[in-house]
Amino acid sequence: MEHILTPKVEEVKLLDRYTAKKPAIGTLYLTATHLIFVETSCNTRKETWMLHHLIATVEKLPLTAMGCPLHISCKNFHVAHFVISSERDCQNVHQSLVRLSQPGKVEELYAFLYNPKQDEDERRNGWGFIDSAMDFKRMGLPNEFWEMTDLNKNYELCSTYHSELGIPKTASKGTVFGSAKFRSRGRIPTLSYYHKESNAAICRCSQPLSGLSARCVEDEEMLQAISRANPKSTFMYVVDTRPKLNAMANRAAGKGYENEDNYSNICFQFVGIENIHVMRNSLQKLLEVCAMKSPTMSDYLTGLENSGWLRHIKAVMDAGVFLAKAVAEDKASVLVHCSDGWDRTAQVCSLASILLDPFYRTIKGLMVLIEKEWISMGHKFTQRCGHVDGDPKEVSPVFTQFIECLWNLMEQYPCGFEYNEKYLLEIHNHVYSCQFGNFIGNCQREREEILYERTFSVWPFLWENRHQYRNPLHKCSLGREVLRPSTLPLNFKFWCGMYNHFDKGMQPKQSILEHLVFGKYSDRLTYSTVCYVTALLTVFTYVLLCYVMFTQYFEIAAKGASTASSYTLGTPVFVEFFPLFSADPLKLCQVGWGASLHNYFQVSLEMFNQVQVRALAGPLKDIQRLVPKPLLHCLGTMLGFIRPEYLVSHVLRFL
Amino acid sequence: MEFAELIKTPRVDGVVLRRPFLPTVEGTLCLTGHHLILSSRQDNTEELWLLHANIDAIEKRFVGSLGTIIVKCKDLRVIQLDIPGMEECLNIASSIEVLSTLDSVSLMYPLFYRPMFQVIEDGWKSFLPEDAFKDLESMTEEWRLSDVNKDYSVCSSYPPLVAVPKDVDDDTLRKAAAFRHGGRFPVLSYYHKKNGMVMMRSGQPLTGTNGRRCKEDEKLINATLRAGKRGYIIDTRTVSVAQQAKARGGGFESEANYPQWRRIHKAIERSSILQESLIKLVEACNDQSHSMDRWLSKLEASNWQTHVKEILTSACLAAQCIDREGASVLVHGTEGTDSTLQVTSLAQIILDPACRTIQGFQALVEREWLQAGHPFQQRCSQSAYSNSKPRCEAPVFLLFLDCVWQILRQFPCSFQFSQHFLVLLFEHTYASQFGTFMGNSASERSKLNLSQKTVSLWSWVNRPQEVERLSNPLYEANCLVIWPSVAPQSLLLWEGVFLRWKRSSRCLDEAYDEMVHIIQYNKELQNKVNNLRRQLAQLETEEAGEKED
């Protein structure tokens, strides 16, 4: 708080970035976490919120007749041009924001203040929500070729890797440690993705310390072991994602790339993705294009070309496609590296995984992928995103590029992904916002030290809101299909939804997505409530039906003098309907659940309606009295799986 | 019948057809007077029926005795035919060349085509000016329908009936016509119901270098202004182009003679430049190199997107003058048959919800393009691949459709039709079995007696099954004015036309089908929900009643 020199400035103008429309006038507030602009010139109270940590640059321009201009641009590409009447106020706001947007220490980030009213247990469990180790189990590990090792459990082998690594079974401890010495920062070749169908694997590492002529027997053995783990293939690819020239330059510094003569049966390949500095400058140029005031089409297209941004996006995509093709078609394993193996390598490996495995095209799958390839493998989020005051040369939009490649894929495969554009934007936003602890820190070890103890994880939060991120067109039926996107240049588009996200005027004015999800019901809540009540009514109806059958059973049973099996009735019902009750109501109504209920009980529609009407006619608490305990118990269990917020608002009111 | 003389080899067996993203087909190739047909003669016959009129250019290649003909179509598709035998191949190629460039109107396919469907409503009679005027009459009494041009003598490119201000007599019209390029005197294009403002269009005034004036012309357009109100003249050319036109007898309205009008110049290019732009764009799209820089620079150099932006901006300006400023507008360029029509028709799409329906859009095309004298036959006789020197060809109408698509993309729920309709119109302007787009003006069409001798495209489009196919499942009537964004970021390349043959449509088609499916399902669900709500309400009242008892 000591950094806020002026907490409130009145009569501030917010200019429209592109047109000469009348500026909005309002009050600017500085809080500990946000800058808030409240419009007073219009009747509706319009607010603009900007999180301090999202601010990339604050610029105070020379005084004009209108006042003192203050330009703020954020890491999520939100740009605001304010004009403050007093230069002194402007100076104060500027100074405060510069300090607030660039905290000196990680501990000052928003994540350490953020408290979403969860208790400590929930917070702790939240961190366990996504477990990248589970993903290796999903791929079928350990198996006869690969195993998970804890050789790195104290981060002795490699300080920037996760503690659990997948390595070939045949690689001995000596090989692993020897190879680590020969790889930049000890980032040994380790498993990224295992393709069950072909036995081929994608592995990742950093560049070898080969220099001009050095070689390392253990490293050669390590590659040999990876190659052997895919017995059907006679060779493996080694992909260096850097341009050849850059890789050669590294040789002079004692680093470099694999010499094909020293490694048996490798096929070496450069794919030419530029380094972080080129990418940073390219984005800068792209943003300049976005900021142009009424550009001509020619200015825009020339600017787009000169920024080189789409060329880089295509290069990353090309590399991902190369990897996926090698694994799926050539059935050969691939080892990928760049310099340190935490930027380009992460982009390329995660893209290839998405192309190969439909799991990563689901909402949860993408979380797992980001956790596995980016967070646990040491992508330096703190530095790349510029979370704290540091070397500006370490900042680079590496993750943004990955997300953009993904968006381009979604454009080509509108039915292929469970998530929508909003999900990508939300993840991207959280990577930079520092509201959650996941994307703070440069590697697992740093995170373990403080973040798990004091901050929240973003994944449960996103999962809670998953209904917003669903792609209504998603088709699971695409099965295990490997995506083979076209990478012709004309398939890459400028992502207006990302870079001009906050310029609503440029976006399509009507959204197909929203139309599809909510139909005519603009009021989403009404719609889902109605669906929910319908669902609930059906459940009650069936409880009643059960009851009717039950009493008949009791009557028969009374004659037979046995009631022992009464409790078992709940079980099959429960198993059958479990998926229904764990899904959200909107989805529930879309999967034809009604039909399956009818089928299960073999009840005619007339009978169902009759019972339902009867159920509605009588107050529901009477039912409670009438229905025997075992059934209530069964109902209770079912309701336990319905999402809590609905339970509170609807179910409790009924019971 | 002279077709037979032109077809040297009517049939070749063992021809292989290759198309991008489709399996190759081997079959028999037949040439008829109007079609190139390939049939595999198997149970699941894969056939190609291609109108010769659709062929823009062909290329021949030979490897040994195997000849290859690459057929480039006006709808931008490129297909390859492998023909065994050099002589057959040469014969076929020369026949196609001749048949696809026949100039004689009397040999055109629409005159030979007999519909295989039942014509429910004759499209030639669907959109008569008299009917359109009846709608206008219900809104205002300030206009009348003049038959001054009934024998096409006043203006050869106008229809016999045009709407003009009530207070202006035919004599004044004749004099004004003499003062306008091509006799295109100012006529009503659109009446904005909301505020009674109008949009008119015309040819350029023939002021010449010495600043000729015409009192009748001034009177005619001033008659559309309310007392004390100013109007806007939108000249689709830049100031310098308009100045240059003076030397050739044309010009623009001077402030001195038209004090109640404010003139605004826009920069829509002339048609020859547009054709060049199309050729470059298509060339860029066909570039198979993997260089992003090359693609972007070619796309930029084609200037196509610049034209789209410029036309849309001008249309927005016209719409803005009418709706926001509450002023009447006169639009013209040079002839008033190209850029003028782009602006007036797009402004109507923006302003008038009726133009966004299937019927309304047809009426718009009929009124603002066909009746208004856009020379379709000249403009669409060649497309992007043709090697022959362009004469009057220009993708003026295609650019209009592109702009409509841009608006449709930005307002996906406000149009009753989908992009399929726009693509269909694009195809039929270049090659068609229907007579709708034949000829260059109403007078030519009536001379050819097309309404008797050919079938109208609208007869086909307005059948229920076709309407269904062209409908936009997302449509919800939107009675508002829709303002599109013209920022470069908001304008995309029209994939449906330019990238249509460049990639597999499987995934996009699948997405479309899924979308339709979801919308149908949503509708069913809504009905169910409404029913249940009703039931619930009923039960509640019943219960309340019981309690009272």
PDB file of C-alpha atoms in Angstrom, chain A residues 133-249:
ATOM      1  CA  ALA A 133       2.562 -38.383 -13.049  1.00  0.00           C
ATOM      2  CA  MET A 134      -0.925 -39.798 -13.552  1.00  0.00           C
ATOM      3  CA  ASP A 135      -0.667 -38.913 -17.196  1.00  0.00           C
ATOM      4  CA  PHE A 136       2.255 -41.268 -17.672  1.00  0.00           C
ATOM      5  CA  LYS A 137       0.130 -44.005 -16.129  1.00  0.00           C
ATOM      6  CA  ARG A 138      -2.555 -43.139 -18.651  1.00  0.00           C
ATOM      7  CA  MET A 139      -0.039 -43.616 -21.450  1.00  0.00           C
ATOM      8  CA  GLY A 140       0.663 -47.085 -20.097  1.00  0.00           C
ATOM      9  CA  LEU A 141       3.802 -46.469 -18.082  1.00  0.00           C
ATOM     10  CA  PRO A 142       5.662 -48.229 -16.661  1.00  0.00           C
ATOM     11  CA  ASN A 143       5.815 -50.901 -19.340  1.00  0.00           C
ATOM     12  CA  GLU A 144       8.423 -53.236 -20.686  1.00  0.00           C
ATOM     13  CA  PHE A 145      10.406 -50.367 -22.257  1.00  0.00           C
ATOM     14  CA  TRP A 146       9.899 -47.366 -20.027  1.00  0.00           C
ATOM     15  CA  GLU A 147       9.853 -46.659 -16.318  1.00  0.00           C
ATOM     16  CA  MET A 148       9.332 -43.751 -13.992  1.00  0.00           C
ATOM     17  CA  THR A 149      12.340 -43.007 -11.860  1.00  0.00           C
ATOM     18  CA  ASP A 150      12.874 -40.792  -8.860  1.00  0.00           C
ATOM     19  CA  LEU A 151      16.568 -40.247  -9.624  1.00  0.00           C
ATOM     20  CA  ASN A 152      15.834 -36.531  -9.507  1.00  0.00           C
ATOM     21  CA  LYS A 153      13.947 -36.579  -6.244  1.00  0.00           C
ATOM     22  CA  ASN A 154      16.162 -34.010  -4.547  1.00  0.00           C
ATOM     23  CA  TYR A 155      16.759 -32.176  -7.801  1.00  0.00           C
ATOM     24  CA  GLU A 156      20.352 -33.410  -7.798  1.00  0.00           C
ATOM     25  CA  LEU A 157      20.296 -34.656 -11.334  1.00  0.00           C
ATOM     26  CA  CYS A 158      18.680 -31.562 -12.807  1.00  0.00           C
ATOM     27  CA  SER A 159      17.505 -28.617 -10.779  1.00  0.00           C
ATOM     28  CA  THR A 160      14.975 -27.412 -13.346  1.00  0.00           C
ATOM     29  CA  TYR A 161      13.224 -30.731 -13.980  1.00  0.00           C
ATOM     30  CA  HIS A 162      10.395 -32.350 -12.138  1.00  0.00           C
ATOM     31  CA  SER A 163      11.351 -34.944  -9.517  1.00  0.00           C
ATOM     32  CA  GLU A 164       9.832 -37.867 -11.391  1.00  0.00           C
ATOM     33  CA  LEU A 165      11.164 -38.620 -14.845  1.00  0.00           C
ATOM     34  CA  GLY A 166      10.334 -41.180 -17.486  1.00  0.00           C
ATOM     35  CA  ILE A 167      13.425 -42.883 -18.887  1.00  0.00           C
ATOM     36  CA  PRO A 168      14.097 -46.057 -20.881  1.00  0.00           C
ATOM     37  CA  LYS A 169      14.347 -49.187 -18.751  1.00  0.00           C
ATOM     38  CA  THR A 170      17.657 -50.128 -20.261  1.00  0.00           C
ATOM     39  CA  ALA A 171      19.359 -46.881 -19.268  1.00  0.00           C
ATOM     40  CA  SER A 172      21.458 -47.490 -16.172  1.00  0.00           C
ATOM     41  CA  LYS A 173      21.926 -44.972 -13.387  1.00  0.00           C
ATOM     42  CA  GLY A 174      25.451 -44.354 -14.652  1.00  0.00           C
ATOM     43  CA  THR A 175      24.206 -43.633 -18.136  1.00  0.00           C
ATOM     44  CA  VAL A 176      21.646 -41.170 -16.856  1.00  0.00           C
ATOM     45  CA  PHE A 177      24.091 -39.285 -14.649  1.00  0.00           C
ATOM     46  CA  GLY A 178      26.780 -39.352 -17.328  1.00  0.00           C
ATOM     47  CA  SER A 179      24.376 -38.031 -19.904  1.00  0.00           C
ATOM     48  CA  ALA A 180      23.306 -35.260 -17.533  1.00  0.00           C
ATOM     49  CA  LYS A 181      26.882 -34.012 -17.389  1.00  0.00           C
ATOM     50  CA  PHE A 182      26.948 -33.753 -21.165  1.00  0.00           C
ATOM     51  CA  ARG A 183      23.680 -31.844 -21.461  1.00  0.00           C
ATOM     52  CA  SER A 184      23.239 -28.130 -20.848  1.00  0.00           C
ATOM     53  CA  ARG A 185      22.047 -27.620 -17.229  1.00  0.00           C
ATOM     54  CA  GLY A 186      21.785 -31.358 -16.763  1.00  0.00           C
ATOM     55  CA  ARG A 187      18.546 -31.527 -18.710  1.00  0.00           C
ATOM     56  CA  ILE A 188      18.833 -35.139 -19.811  1.00  0.00           C
ATOM     57  CA  PRO A 189      16.677 -36.794 -22.462  1.00  0.00           C
ATOM     58  CA  THR A 190      13.432 -37.708 -20.710  1.00  0.00           C
ATOM     59  CA  LEU A 191      10.041 -38.914 -21.836  1.00  0.00           C
ATOM     60  CA  SER A 192       7.499 -36.354 -22.928  1.00  0.00           C
ATOM     61  CA  TYR A 193       4.894 -38.462 -24.677  1.00  0.00           C
ATOM     62  CA  TYR A 194       4.582 -42.181 -25.268  1.00  0.00           C
ATOM     63  CA  HIS A 195       2.480 -43.245 -28.204  1.00  0.00           C
ATOM     64  CA  LYS A 196       0.942 -46.575 -27.231  1.00  0.00           C
ATOM     65  CA  GLU A 197      -0.167 -47.479 -30.741  1.00  0.00           C
ATOM     66  CA  SER A 198       3.270 -47.323 -32.294  1.00  0.00           C
ATOM     67  CA  ASN A 199       5.575 -47.690 -29.256  1.00  0.00           C
ATOM     68  CA  ALA A 200       7.289 -44.560 -30.470  1.00  0.00           C
ATOM     69  CA  ALA A 201       8.091 -41.862 -27.947  1.00  0.00           C
ATOM     70  CA  ILE A 202       8.725 -38.150 -27.911  1.00  0.00           C
ATOM     71  CA  CYS A 203      11.611 -37.272 -25.613  1.00  0.00           C
ATOM     72  CA  ARG A 204      12.996 -33.886 -24.733  1.00  0.00           C
ATOM     73  CA  CYS A 205      16.297 -32.516 -23.432  1.00  0.00           C
ATOM     74  CA  SER A 206      18.669 -29.583 -23.776  1.00  0.00           C
ATOM     75  CA  GLN A 207      21.515 -29.188 -26.240  1.00  0.00           C
ATOM     76  CA  PRO A 208      24.582 -31.431 -25.850  1.00  0.00           C
ATOM     77  CA  LEU A 209      27.865 -29.878 -24.712  1.00  0.00           C
ATOM     78  CA  SER A 210      29.499 -31.198 -27.835  1.00  0.00           C
ATOM     79  CA  GLY A 211      31.416 -28.068 -28.743  1.00  0.00           C
ATOM     80  CA  LEU A 212      33.520 -28.615 -31.804  1.00  0.00           C
ATOM     81  CA  SER A 213      34.447 -32.232 -31.183  1.00  0.00           C
ATOM     82  CA  ALA A 214      33.538 -33.428 -27.671  1.00  0.00           C
ATOM     83  CA  ARG A 215      31.553 -36.606 -27.234  1.00  0.00           C
ATOM     84  CA  CYS A 216      30.132 -38.531 -24.328  1.00  0.00           C
ATOM     85  CA  VAL A 217      29.687 -42.275 -24.262  1.00  0.00           C
ATOM     86  CA  GLU A 218      26.909 -42.180 -21.676  1.00  0.00           C
ATOM     87  CA  ASP A 219      24.921 -39.686 -23.711  1.00  0.00           C
ATOM     88  CA  GLU A 220      25.321 -41.859 -26.788  1.00  0.00           C
ATOM     89  CA  GLU A 221      24.155 -44.824 -24.712  1.00  0.00           C
ATOM     90  CA  MET A 222      21.208 -42.814 -23.487  1.00  0.00           C
ATOM     91  CA  LEU A 223      20.039 -42.108 -27.041  1.00  0.00           C
ATOM     92  CA  GLN A 224      20.686 -45.716 -27.916  1.00  0.00           C
ATOM     93  CA  ALA A 225      18.452 -46.756 -25.026  1.00  0.00           C
ATOM     94  CA  ILE A 226      15.666 -44.491 -26.243  1.00  0.00           C
ATOM     95  CA  SER A 227      16.013 -45.900 -29.715  1.00  0.00           C
ATOM     96  CA  ARG A 228      15.920 -49.461 -28.403  1.00  0.00           C
ATOM     97  CA  ALA A 229      12.759 -48.743 -26.445  1.00  0.00           C
ATOM     98  CA  ASN A 230      11.028 -48.650 -29.812  1.00  0.00           C
ATOM     99  CA  PRO A 231      12.201 -52.007 -31.168  1.00  0.00           C
ATOM    100  CA  LYS A 232      10.158 -51.894 -34.352  1.00  0.00           C
ATOM    101  CA  SER A 233      11.975 -48.853 -35.653  1.00  0.00           C
ATOM    102  CA  THR A 234      15.503 -48.981 -36.928  1.00  0.00           C
ATOM    103  CA  PHE A 235      16.241 -45.323 -36.322  1.00  0.00           C
ATOM    104  CA  MET A 236      15.186 -42.310 -34.297  1.00  0.00           C
ATOM    105  CA  TYR A 237      14.896 -38.642 -35.134  1.00  0.00           C
ATOM    106  CA  VAL A 238      16.866 -36.024 -33.277  1.00  0.00           C
ATOM    107  CA  VAL A 239      15.228 -32.667 -33.850  1.00  0.00           C
ATOM    108  CA  ASP A 240      16.995 -29.425 -33.071  1.00  0.00           C
ATOM    109  CA  THR A 241      14.315 -26.746 -33.113  1.00  0.00           C
ATOM    110  CA  ARG A 242      16.814 -23.923 -33.664  1.00  0.00           C
ATOM    111  CA  PRO A 243      17.900 -22.473 -36.962  1.00  0.00           C
ATOM    112  CA  LYS A 244      21.088 -24.222 -38.063  1.00  0.00           C
ATOM    113  CA  LEU A 245      23.121 -21.032 -37.839  1.00  0.00           C
ATOM    114  CA  ASN A 246      22.242 -20.469 -34.180  1.00  0.00           C
ATOM    115  CA  ALA A 247      23.083 -24.058 -33.330  1.00  0.00           C
ATOM    116  CA  MET A 248      26.448 -23.779 -35.038  1.00  0.00           C
ATOM    117  CA  ALA A 249      27.212 -20.586 -33.175  1.00  0.00           C
TER     118      ALA A 249
END
